[in-house]
């Protein structure tokens, strides 16, 4: 039996943060032992909002550096940037014709990102989930590790796969596929921290776009910045509880304990048994030390890799060549199925 295929992607839009790391990138690494993995820098998604071109190029290399520094092995896994494999955009067009307006109108992320000025949002931002479905399905991927905020997009991906399989059932069967052409991809939303929250507000997710840099720990922050952000993180006046039950209704406390758990690999019960009842400041000092210890080596490695952009570009070129072999075959099948001459 061949290994199942995993696909995931991260946008190169600057400020990679602890949420990206714990919710996604850190989890990509062990999947390499059990799956064939494809990890993408989704640059075409980034331009759904205007990006400074020089900054975009730098950010593409930085996400790649973060992948490698976290432990993704570009020999074992395919590491590449989306725009080098044209089949993503090509399949996305087919999916623009499969997905329904009503489906996209339900996407909460579009509503959040477009805000009040919807008329002024790019068409790309609106159609973005169709491109995401194409990213995944152009490799017919079985599973996608992501943070919780991507759940709705993965449900849409399954809806698109299902509708494509239904719309072209006869052609797909004639090609010898008995179970539909596209798999109903499984979301892997797991791990201790599928939703890391802002350090300034425990009810909002940690995000790249928060205007306050104190709301997030960036993967490139140095030890001083990390320690200061943890120290200043919002908390409530109560001491930490000794049991998990006591975290209910205390989003900031819960978030910090979750981050501790995800960085240390320890369960929350054990952490609360150790720190419960004590001062928040004691816990925060331990958390700051842990965060520095876990993230500083990665930041150092990212800096080292970024000093050799040609080396990073070579990784992406090699990965793109390998990705294209898979994607072009799927795209050829799709053309046959849909009735496009090739
Ligand atoms: P992006 O670039 O916003 O985020 C990259 C990954 O980080 C996760 N994440 C979080 N996890 C936990 N807590 C948080 N606060 C947090 N913030 C972000 C995201 O869930 C994601 O896994 N649409 C995607 C990129 C994408 C993609 C794909 C992903 C495009 N095509 C195909 C998977 C498969 C996005 O904008 O992620």
Short mmCIF file of C-alpha atoms and ligand atoms in Angstrom, two decimals:
data_model
loop_
_atom_site.label_atom_id
_atom_site.label_comp_id
_atom_site.label_asym_id
_atom_site.label_seq_id
_atom_site.Cartn_x
_atom_site.Cartn_y
_atom_site.Cartn_z
CA UNK A 1 0.00 0.00 0.00
CA UNK A 2 1.27 3.47 -0.81
CA UNK A 3 1.46 6.10 1.95
CA UNK A 4 -1.35 8.61 2.19
CA UNK A 5 -0.67 12.09 0.89
CA UNK A 6 -0.66 15.20 3.05
CA UNK A 7 -0.82 18.75 1.69
CA UNK A 8 -0.70 22.03 3.55
CA UNK A 9 0.22 25.65 2.95
CA UNK A 10 1.15 28.87 4.68
CA UNK A 11 0.75 32.38 3.25
CA UNK A 12 3.86 34.52 2.83
CA UNK A 13 2.36 37.67 4.26
CA UNK A 14 4.97 38.51 6.89
CA UNK A 15 4.95 38.00 10.65
CA UNK A 16 4.87 34.25 10.97
CA UNK A 17 3.74 33.74 14.55
CA UNK A 18 3.34 31.20 17.29
CA UNK A 19 -0.19 30.34 16.08
CA UNK A 20 1.15 29.38 12.66
CA UNK A 21 3.85 27.33 14.33
CA UNK A 22 1.78 25.44 16.92
CA UNK A 23 -1.39 25.14 14.82
CA UNK A 24 0.37 24.09 11.63
CA UNK A 25 4.14 24.09 10.93
CA UNK A 26 5.22 22.17 14.04
CA UNK A 27 2.65 19.50 13.21
CA UNK A 28 3.90 19.18 9.63
CA UNK A 29 7.19 17.70 10.83
CA UNK A 30 6.14 14.32 12.35
CA UNK A 31 3.70 13.69 9.48
CA UNK A 32 6.78 13.15 7.32
CA UNK A 33 7.29 9.80 9.09
CA UNK A 34 3.88 8.45 8.14
CA UNK A 35 2.78 10.27 4.98
CA UNK A 36 4.02 11.61 1.65
CA UNK A 37 4.01 15.30 2.43
CA UNK A 38 3.72 18.35 0.22
CA UNK A 39 4.27 21.71 1.93
CA UNK A 40 3.54 24.83 -0.06
CA UNK A 41 4.24 28.54 0.30
CA UNK A 42 0.94 29.85 -1.04
CA UNK A 43 2.07 33.05 -2.71
CA UNK A 44 -0.96 33.31 -5.02
CA UNK A 45 -3.14 33.47 -1.92
CA UNK A 46 -1.01 36.28 -0.52
CA UNK A 47 -1.72 38.59 -3.47
CA UNK A 48 -5.48 38.51 -2.86
CA UNK A 49 -4.51 41.54 -0.77
CA UNK A 50 -1.94 43.95 -2.26
CA UNK A 51 1.62 43.07 -1.28
CA UNK A 52 4.76 45.08 -1.69
CA UNK A 53 6.60 43.04 -4.37
CA UNK A 54 10.02 43.10 -2.69
CA UNK A 55 8.47 42.26 0.65
CA UNK A 56 6.52 39.40 -0.93
CA UNK A 57 9.68 37.86 -2.38
CA UNK A 58 11.35 38.09 1.02
CA UNK A 59 8.32 36.58 2.75
CA UNK A 60 8.22 33.64 0.32
CA UNK A 61 11.80 32.83 1.29
CA UNK A 62 11.07 33.39 4.97
CA UNK A 63 8.18 30.91 5.10
CA UNK A 64 10.42 28.42 3.31
CA UNK A 65 13.15 29.07 5.88
CA UNK A 66 10.63 28.50 8.67
CA UNK A 67 9.59 25.17 7.15
CA UNK A 68 13.19 24.01 6.94
CA UNK A 69 14.19 25.39 10.35
CA UNK A 70 11.22 23.64 11.96
CA UNK A 71 12.49 20.31 10.65
CA UNK A 72 10.83 19.75 7.30
CA UNK A 73 13.25 17.82 5.14
CA UNK A 74 13.01 19.00 1.51
CA UNK A 75 14.39 15.70 0.27
CA UNK A 76 11.71 13.63 1.95
CA UNK A 77 8.88 16.12 1.49
CA UNK A 78 8.06 18.40 -1.42
CA UNK A 79 8.62 22.05 -0.44
CA UNK A 80 7.71 24.65 -3.06
CA UNK A 81 5.91 27.89 -3.79
CA UNK A 82 2.49 27.77 -5.37
CA UNK A 83 3.03 30.16 -8.30
CA UNK A 84 5.73 27.93 -9.81
CA UNK A 85 3.15 25.20 -10.45
CA UNK A 86 0.60 26.71 -12.83
CA UNK A 87 -1.80 23.80 -12.39
CA UNK A 88 -3.00 25.29 -9.07
CA UNK A 89 -4.43 28.33 -10.85
CA UNK A 90 -5.67 26.21 -13.73
CA UNK A 91 -7.65 23.83 -11.54
CA UNK A 92 -8.90 26.79 -9.50
CA UNK A 93 -10.61 28.10 -12.64
CA UNK A 94 -12.41 24.78 -13.11
CA UNK A 95 -13.46 24.96 -9.46
CA UNK A 96 -14.71 28.52 -9.94
CA UNK A 97 -17.17 26.88 -12.29
CA UNK A 98 -18.04 24.05 -9.86
CA UNK A 99 -18.44 26.00 -6.59
CA UNK A 100 -21.67 27.96 -6.10
CA UNK A 101 -21.93 31.61 -5.15
CA UNK A 102 -24.05 30.63 -2.18
CA UNK A 103 -21.23 28.47 -0.83
CA UNK A 104 -18.68 31.29 -1.00
CA UNK A 105 -21.14 33.77 0.49
CA UNK A 106 -21.04 31.71 3.68
CA UNK A 107 -17.25 31.97 4.16
CA UNK A 108 -16.66 33.78 7.43
CA UNK A 109 -13.02 34.54 6.65
CA UNK A 110 -14.00 36.57 3.59
CA UNK A 111 -16.49 38.53 5.65
CA UNK A 112 -13.85 39.24 8.30
CA UNK A 113 -11.13 40.17 5.84
CA UNK A 114 -13.30 42.23 3.51
CA UNK A 115 -14.89 44.03 6.45
CA UNK A 116 -17.34 46.82 5.77
CA UNK A 117 -15.78 47.80 2.47
CA UNK A 118 -16.83 44.64 0.64
CA UNK A 119 -17.29 46.31 -2.72
CA UNK A 120 -13.62 47.19 -2.66
CA UNK A 121 -12.30 43.68 -1.87
CA UNK A 122 -10.51 41.89 -4.72
CA UNK A 123 -12.33 39.19 -6.67
CA UNK A 124 -9.38 36.99 -5.72
CA UNK A 125 -10.11 37.39 -2.01
CA UNK A 126 -13.66 36.22 -2.64
CA UNK A 127 -12.67 33.24 -4.81
CA UNK A 128 -9.74 32.34 -2.53
CA UNK A 129 -11.35 29.17 -1.07
CA UNK A 130 -11.67 27.73 -4.57
CA UNK A 131 -7.93 28.18 -5.09
CA UNK A 132 -7.34 26.53 -1.72
CA UNK A 133 -9.46 23.55 -2.82
CA UNK A 134 -7.39 23.38 -6.01
CA UNK A 135 -4.13 23.43 -4.01
CA UNK A 136 -5.25 20.35 -2.15
CA UNK A 137 -7.05 18.47 -4.89
CA UNK A 138 -4.48 19.01 -7.64
CA UNK A 139 -2.50 16.45 -5.60
CA UNK A 140 -5.63 14.48 -4.67
CA UNK A 141 -4.39 14.84 -1.09
CA UNK A 142 -5.90 12.61 1.58
CA UNK A 143 -5.33 14.85 4.58
CA UNK A 144 -4.61 18.49 5.40
CA UNK A 145 -3.11 19.63 8.72
CA UNK A 146 -4.28 23.15 9.57
CA UNK A 147 -5.33 25.33 12.46
CA UNK A 148 -8.98 25.58 13.38
CA UNK A 149 -9.56 28.81 11.44
CA UNK A 150 -9.27 26.85 8.17
CA UNK A 151 -12.00 24.35 9.01
CA UNK A 152 -14.70 26.01 6.92
CA UNK A 153 -12.41 26.18 3.89
CA UNK A 154 -11.75 22.45 4.17
CA UNK A 155 -15.46 21.74 4.32
CA UNK A 156 -15.84 23.73 1.11
CA UNK A 157 -13.01 21.69 -0.43
CA UNK A 158 -14.99 18.53 0.30
CA UNK A 159 -18.15 20.07 -1.18
CA UNK A 160 -16.28 20.95 -4.35
CA UNK A 161 -14.77 17.45 -4.62
CA UNK A 162 -18.19 15.90 -4.10
CA UNK A 163 -19.91 18.10 -6.67
CA UNK A 164 -17.18 17.50 -9.24
CA UNK A 165 -17.47 13.75 -8.64
CA UNK A 166 -21.26 13.95 -9.10
CA UNK A 167 -21.29 16.33 -12.06
CA UNK A 168 -18.90 14.14 -14.03
CA UNK A 169 -19.75 10.74 -12.54
CA UNK A 170 -20.08 8.98 -15.90
CA UNK A 171 -16.78 10.29 -17.29
CA UNK A 172 -14.99 9.51 -14.03
CA UNK A 173 -16.29 5.95 -13.99
CA UNK A 174 -15.35 5.54 -17.66
CA UNK A 175 -11.79 6.44 -16.71
CA UNK A 176 -11.80 3.56 -14.24
CA UNK A 177 -12.27 5.47 -10.99
CA UNK A 178 -14.97 3.69 -9.03
CA UNK A 179 -14.94 5.91 -5.97
CA UNK A 180 -15.09 9.35 -7.53
CA UNK A 181 -12.05 11.17 -8.90
CA UNK A 182 -11.28 13.55 -6.04
CA UNK A 183 -10.99 12.24 -2.47
CA UNK A 184 -13.03 13.83 0.32
CA UNK A 185 -9.96 15.20 2.04
CA UNK A 186 -9.73 14.79 5.77
CA UNK A 187 -8.96 17.89 7.87
CA UNK A 188 -6.30 17.25 10.51
CA UNK A 189 -7.22 19.87 13.09
CA UNK A 190 -5.57 18.43 16.14
CA UNK A 191 -2.72 18.88 18.51
CA UNK A 192 -2.82 20.81 21.76
CA UNK A 193 -3.17 24.25 20.14
CA UNK A 194 -5.46 24.30 17.08
CA UNK A 195 -6.39 27.88 17.96
CA UNK A 196 -3.77 30.04 19.65
CA UNK A 197 -5.30 33.27 20.92
CA UNK A 198 -3.98 36.84 21.02
CA UNK A 199 -1.79 37.72 24.00
CA UNK A 200 -3.77 40.97 24.37
CA UNK A 201 -7.27 39.48 24.15
CA UNK A 202 -7.99 35.81 24.87
CA UNK A 203 -11.18 35.88 22.81
CA UNK A 204 -9.42 36.83 19.54
CA UNK A 205 -7.13 34.52 17.60
CA UNK A 206 -3.46 35.35 17.31
CA UNK A 207 -3.06 36.79 13.83
CA UNK A 208 -0.59 38.41 11.47
CA UNK A 209 -2.85 41.35 10.88
CA UNK A 210 -3.39 42.45 14.51
CA UNK A 211 -2.03 46.01 14.70
CA UNK A 212 -0.45 45.32 18.10
CA UNK A 213 2.82 43.41 17.88
CA UNK A 214 2.31 42.56 21.57
CA UNK A 215 -0.64 40.38 20.56
CA UNK A 216 1.64 37.75 19.04
CA UNK A 217 5.02 36.08 19.34
CA UNK A 218 6.70 36.21 15.95
CA UNK A 219 8.96 33.35 14.92
CA UNK A 220 11.70 35.91 14.28
CA UNK A 221 11.41 37.61 17.71
CA UNK A 222 14.58 37.57 19.78
CA UNK A 223 14.75 36.30 23.36
CA UNK A 224 14.16 39.75 24.87
CA UNK A 225 11.09 40.43 22.75
CA UNK A 226 9.62 37.00 23.56
CA UNK A 227 10.19 37.43 27.30
CA UNK A 228 8.71 40.91 27.27
CA UNK A 229 5.61 39.87 25.33
CA UNK A 230 4.94 36.96 27.69
CA UNK A 231 5.44 39.20 30.72
CA UNK A 232 3.02 41.77 29.34
CA UNK A 233 0.44 39.21 28.20
CA UNK A 234 -3.01 40.04 29.50
CA UNK A 235 -4.20 37.96 32.46
CA UNK A 236 -6.95 38.24 35.03
CA UNK A 237 -6.39 39.01 38.72
CA UNK A 238 -6.98 35.44 39.97
CA UNK A 239 -4.06 33.05 40.51
CA UNK A 240 -3.80 30.06 38.16
CA UNK A 241 -6.22 27.24 39.08
CA UNK A 242 -4.88 23.84 40.10
CA UNK A 243 -7.28 21.97 37.81
CA UNK A 244 -8.37 22.35 34.20
CA UNK A 245 -11.97 22.94 35.21
CA UNK A 246 -10.85 26.25 36.76
CA UNK A 247 -9.74 27.60 33.35
CA UNK A 248 -13.35 27.85 32.14
CA UNK A 249 -14.37 31.45 31.47
CA UNK A 250 -10.75 32.61 31.77
CA UNK A 251 -9.63 32.79 28.12
CA UNK A 252 -6.28 34.51 28.73
CA UNK A 253 -5.22 32.04 31.42
CA UNK A 254 -6.38 29.13 29.30
CA UNK A 255 -4.44 30.41 26.30
CA UNK A 256 -1.17 30.72 28.19
CA UNK A 257 -1.56 27.23 29.66
CA UNK A 258 -2.37 25.88 26.19
CA UNK A 259 0.77 27.49 24.77
CA UNK A 260 2.83 26.04 27.61
CA UNK A 261 1.36 22.61 26.95
CA UNK A 262 1.98 22.77 23.20
CA UNK A 263 5.58 23.96 23.57
CA UNK A 264 6.52 21.51 26.31
CA UNK A 265 4.53 18.46 25.22
CA UNK A 266 3.17 18.22 28.78
CA UNK A 267 -0.54 17.90 29.51
CA UNK A 268 -2.45 20.76 31.08
CA UNK A 269 -3.28 18.82 34.23
CA UNK A 270 0.41 18.35 35.03
CA UNK A 271 1.18 22.01 34.33
CA UNK A 272 -1.64 23.21 36.58
CA UNK A 273 -0.61 20.77 39.31
CA UNK A 274 2.80 22.43 39.26
CA UNK A 275 1.82 26.11 38.88
CA UNK A 276 -1.78 26.21 40.17
CA UNK A 277 -2.38 28.45 43.17
CA UNK A 278 0.86 30.34 42.58
CA UNK A 279 1.43 33.83 41.20
CA UNK A 280 0.90 34.41 37.51
CA UNK A 281 4.34 36.00 37.37
CA UNK A 282 6.04 32.71 38.34
CA UNK A 283 4.17 30.88 35.60
CA UNK A 284 4.92 33.63 33.08
CA UNK A 285 8.64 33.46 33.82
CA UNK A 286 8.60 29.71 33.22
CA UNK A 287 6.58 30.19 30.04
CA UNK A 288 8.94 32.89 28.75
CA UNK A 289 11.95 30.62 29.37
CA UNK A 290 10.22 27.74 27.64
CA UNK A 291 9.23 29.88 24.65
CA UNK A 292 12.74 31.26 24.25
CA UNK A 293 14.25 27.79 24.58
CA UNK A 294 11.86 26.38 21.95
CA UNK A 295 11.85 29.24 19.46
CA UNK A 296 15.31 30.83 19.63
CA UNK A 297 17.14 27.97 17.87
CA UNK A 298 14.57 28.08 15.09
CA UNK A 299 14.90 31.84 14.70
CA UNK A 300 18.67 31.42 14.49
CA UNK A 301 18.36 28.74 11.85
CA UNK A 302 15.92 30.89 9.86
CA UNK A 303 18.43 33.73 9.90
CA UNK A 304 21.17 31.41 8.71
CA UNK A 305 19.03 30.11 5.85
CA UNK A 306 17.86 33.61 4.87
CA UNK A 307 21.50 34.65 4.43
CA UNK A 308 21.61 32.32 1.41
CA UNK A 309 18.57 33.20 -0.72
CA UNK A 310 19.94 31.26 -3.68
CA UNK A 311 19.97 28.12 -1.52
CA UNK A 312 16.32 28.64 -0.61
CA UNK A 313 15.39 29.33 -4.21
CA UNK A 314 17.06 26.07 -5.25
CA UNK A 315 14.94 24.14 -2.73
CA UNK A 316 11.77 25.77 -4.09
CA UNK A 317 12.74 25.10 -7.69
CA UNK A 318 13.43 21.44 -7.01
CA UNK A 319 10.19 21.11 -5.03
CA UNK A 320 8.20 22.82 -7.78
CA UNK A 321 9.58 20.43 -10.39
CA UNK A 322 8.53 17.44 -8.29
CA UNK A 323 5.12 18.93 -7.50
CA UNK A 324 4.46 19.66 -11.17
CA UNK A 325 4.92 16.00 -12.09
CA UNK A 326 1.96 15.08 -9.86
CA UNK A 327 -0.17 18.14 -10.59
CA UNK A 328 0.15 17.95 -14.37
CA UNK A 329 -1.09 14.38 -14.41
CA UNK A 330 -4.15 15.28 -12.33
CA UNK A 331 -4.83 18.33 -14.51
CA UNK A 332 -4.65 16.15 -17.63
CA UNK A 333 -7.22 13.79 -16.09
CA UNK A 334 -9.44 16.75 -15.20
CA UNK A 335 -9.32 17.99 -18.79
CA UNK A 336 -10.31 14.56 -20.09
CA UNK A 337 -13.12 14.31 -17.54
CA UNK A 338 -14.50 17.79 -18.21
CA UNK A 339 -14.16 17.46 -22.00
CA UNK A 340 -11.36 19.92 -22.68
CA UNK A 341 -9.17 18.99 -25.65
CA UNK A 342 -5.48 18.56 -24.87
P1 LIG B 1 -2.42 31.11 7.04
O1 LIG B 1 -1.24 31.47 6.21
O2 LIG B 1 -3.30 32.20 7.54
O3 LIG B 1 -1.96 30.26 8.28
C1 LIG B 1 -1.09 29.16 8.14
C2 LIG B 1 -1.48 28.06 9.10
O4 LIG B 1 -1.45 28.55 10.44
C3 LIG B 1 -2.69 28.26 11.09
N1 LIG B 1 -2.99 29.33 12.05
C4 LIG B 1 -3.25 29.12 13.36
N2 LIG B 1 -3.31 28.00 14.08
C5 LIG B 1 -3.59 28.13 15.39
N3 LIG B 1 -3.80 29.32 16.01
C6 LIG B 1 -3.76 30.47 15.31
N4 LIG B 1 -3.96 31.64 15.91
C7 LIG B 1 -3.47 30.41 13.92
N5 LIG B 1 -3.35 31.34 12.93
C8 LIG B 1 -3.06 30.65 11.81
C9 LIG B 1 -3.70 28.22 9.96
O5 LIG B 1 -4.85 27.51 10.33
C10 LIG B 1 -2.92 27.55 8.87
O6 LIG B 1 -2.94 26.14 9.04
N6 LIG B 1 -5.77 29.52 3.65
C11 LIG B 1 -4.57 29.15 4.40
C12 LIG B 1 -3.41 28.79 3.51
C13 LIG B 1 -3.70 27.75 2.49
C14 LIG B 1 -3.82 26.36 2.71
C15 LIG B 1 -4.05 25.78 1.44
C16 LIG B 1 -3.76 25.56 3.86
C17 LIG B 1 -3.87 27.97 1.16
N7 LIG B 1 -4.08 26.77 0.53
C18 LIG B 1 -4.24 24.39 1.28
C19 LIG B 1 -3.92 24.19 3.70
C20 LIG B 1 -4.17 23.61 2.43
C21 LIG B 1 -4.16 30.34 5.25
O7 LIG B 1 -4.49 31.47 4.97
O8 LIG B 1 -3.30 30.03 6.27
#
